[in-house]
């Protein structure tokens, strides 16, 4: 129930804007360009390509993610009356343009690398073929979502990889950048192999396993730790008890006492350590539990973890069963953004490129061909879409005439499985969390190179 | 119009979840704790405090932001039938608890530092006083929003400060972390002094000035730059032309030719450079424009800008009128997250603290007293809420019994003005973008210190 309080001069803000507004989630320049195109009658077919210009030094590859959100957006993209009225109020747009915008639908096609596929610099993650205004308008949203979800899936894969055979769960909702990020993150993390999320809404939206037990505040609200453990276990017998609120080793003794008291009714699954030296503490805790005959009680740790700290703990042989990873994975702390771009590469059948220094664009619709040998990826070739090159073509047609094709509907768990299979085929140094030297080889086909040179020459002659 | 395509096994994802779902945007452990509290009848009054444990070395202060979203959330917090059904499906929650949850409303009170106020480490940004379950449930959402918005307002203030007298605009939507972040960012940036945003939806939601002109793709879609400039200017005579698609200095010659052709009809406001050495290019461009009698044409620049690069350009005397700042401000690249926490500090009238190493909590409801001298802030004292200390108390009561008080309704432009006034009162080294040594002095009052010691003693005696 929305309360209708209003104070004069106060514009009440929504907790989160509704999906009807998504068409306005765009940079103003997309709309000014659209009006110019409208008045110029420039609506012939364009091809735009979305790719990451260069890999961050901390990433040997990226795990493509976010396509499903993009397709959902494109299927439902319309301007509400309310949105059109707002645009009219800006005083920059003509009535005839706004009327045209009122009928706007995305009727183009999308070719994309399936979610969960490893990709490299300059490889198109998706390509849009549509009338120029349609392909232009969607730039901001499409970049925003593919950037975020690919960024986070790529980070999470590293965290999961650092903890082979262990459980990694997502605790990041509280410090990720807003609600949308935290929700999309949980889905991206699932694709990357994360076992569960603490984010209940993400669990509901994406059918993900959800997990969580208790905070320090629960312990503190009770008179003492023992009372808190007893009370919580009576509601959730198979829980994980948080033992570091006051002193980790004293906390463990209370768990052991509880096991003595409850006897066969003691079904606590594990304990969680959230502070201190996790290597030393996990060893002492393991020993104390084992000495008390509680070998089945597992040890979970959390607190400022990332792939590097986890790898160190694993290497040192820390007896840890699971990791709760929050902020560092949630904001992709070492690489919070990437040089992702969405570039016009063809208009009205002519290849396009840009000559700005250090920012080359490969012209025309493209395909990525991935060669495999003995079950491992060997190299990629970026070629023209219609080329017939050795290797498996990565981009699939997922939407046509604004409608998803069967390849555009992929079950989330199938994507997760596929991500596991695909990343297992990366050369070992590329699948490592440390920088690979040399990087994975990505070539440009001779035909595409020739096309690029030819367009450049034609242009410079003008 | 939502299309109803469905493929078996495919759960269609929303572009963005609706605001009705906000109650489920929480960590699962909040709900498991709530059930435990429910069955234990633990519903006495609790005080939780939200603060940043330590300032990042790159920040001399933070600009508090996000309260309005928190209050909107608290006012509207209910569990829909759909949400309760989902929770029931998890098999962890009792029917009686879920029934209770169906009646859940936030009826507590909120005391907070006004948005746009500079704050320091350990100072409560807000404190919640409510029944224990109410105050607990909201943790995840409240932290998520105050963290994000404070992070971004603090970063944007630095960017604006680095460009005194110049225009800074937000171009970040495409690489910020999701839609929610980009929208809340535009509002936070406005508070911090950013002049306008490119994000149309943010403009609509928060009544912000929106801005934007053209992308490289617009130029490329035309046969040549001159045609593109002419066409765009006929739709938007007072636009800013993007001149670096092929070669910046050649682009400027085309602008000058256009001015010659159009004569008095030439009303182009400026040109934008998005690549290359911005210092050298802006000088050459300024000279070329001036030589052509186009002194009124301003120079805007963009491309990987942050407060440090802007400060360098300003220091070198670059003839630049405005800066378009995107990703670096949008993800707060140097500090993408902070050590923000939400801690129980009182339950049933008793102060609470946590003894985990390096993670101290100040007990009880608190107040921050800010002393001023000769128009500058001198020091802060964190004291107990009811203490009478010298200085201006920063926390105000903004919500009571779940209803906003007048202080909880603040006009966005009033907040922006207030932020400007408040930050102008910071000591000069603190208001600098470089680290201040010593940092701004924040003391703990003797009464609060004594309370902390007393609780610690009582606890350790147990």
XYZ file of C-alpha atoms in Angstrom, chain A residues 1-5 10 12-16 179, chain B residues 19-26 30 34 46 48 50 66-79 101 103-112 125-146 149 184 342 396-405 408-409:
87
model
C 0.000 0.000 0.000
C 1.502 3.282 -1.145
C 0.906 6.080 1.343
C 0.007 9.379 -0.195
C 1.838 11.850 1.941
C 8.827 17.706 -2.232
C 8.646 11.787 -3.450
C 11.174 9.317 -4.730
C 10.406 5.753 -5.632
C 12.277 3.022 -3.830
C 12.962 1.586 -7.251
C 19.403 -3.147 -5.841
C 9.071 -1.787 -5.957
C 6.537 -4.199 -4.412
C 9.314 -6.691 -4.059
C 11.544 -4.419 -1.975
C 10.723 -6.208 1.289
C 12.461 -9.313 -0.039
C 15.584 -7.325 -0.901
C 17.219 -8.598 2.257
C 17.545 -11.234 8.532
C 13.264 -12.614 12.680
C 16.535 -1.846 19.765
C 20.976 0.229 15.423
C 24.830 2.935 10.610
C 20.551 8.219 0.540
C 18.236 9.019 3.442
C 15.266 9.840 1.232
C 15.331 6.381 -0.381
C 15.541 4.773 3.046
C 12.526 6.697 4.324
C 10.498 5.874 1.194
C 11.354 2.217 1.723
C 10.440 2.224 5.415
C 7.098 3.913 4.742
C 6.090 1.306 2.203
C 7.604 -1.847 3.635
C 5.142 -4.733 3.395
C 5.305 -8.350 2.299
C 5.199 -11.238 8.580
C 1.174 -7.858 8.990
C 4.682 -6.435 9.172
C 4.974 -2.647 9.077
C 7.855 -0.431 10.107
C 6.591 1.627 13.040
C 9.909 2.773 14.467
C 11.803 6.034 14.401
C 14.808 7.284 12.474
C 17.339 9.905 13.474
C 19.748 10.915 10.752
C 24.843 8.584 9.466
C 21.554 7.272 10.765
C 20.207 5.494 13.800
C 17.090 3.365 13.853
C 15.066 2.884 17.011
C 12.412 0.213 16.619
C 11.346 -3.158 17.910
C 14.256 -5.552 17.440
C 12.745 -7.461 14.472
C 11.814 -4.265 12.625
C 15.216 -2.703 13.114
C 16.927 -5.951 12.054
C 14.993 -6.727 8.889
C 15.854 -3.462 7.179
C 19.630 -3.824 7.541
C 20.436 -5.019 4.024
C 18.428 -2.421 2.132
C 19.416 0.500 4.342
C 23.119 -0.331 4.101
C 22.921 -0.913 0.353
C 21.385 2.469 -0.359
C 23.287 4.663 2.105
C 24.609 7.054 -2.480
C 20.534 7.056 -7.558
C 24.863 -1.342 10.683
C 17.750 15.019 13.413
C 14.617 13.009 14.013
C 13.177 12.407 10.528
C 10.693 9.581 11.159
C 8.555 8.623 14.130
C 6.046 5.779 14.447
C 6.894 4.853 10.873
C 5.811 8.265 9.534
C 8.087 10.906 8.095
C 8.377 14.054 10.132
C 12.233 13.936 6.587
C 10.919 15.860 3.601
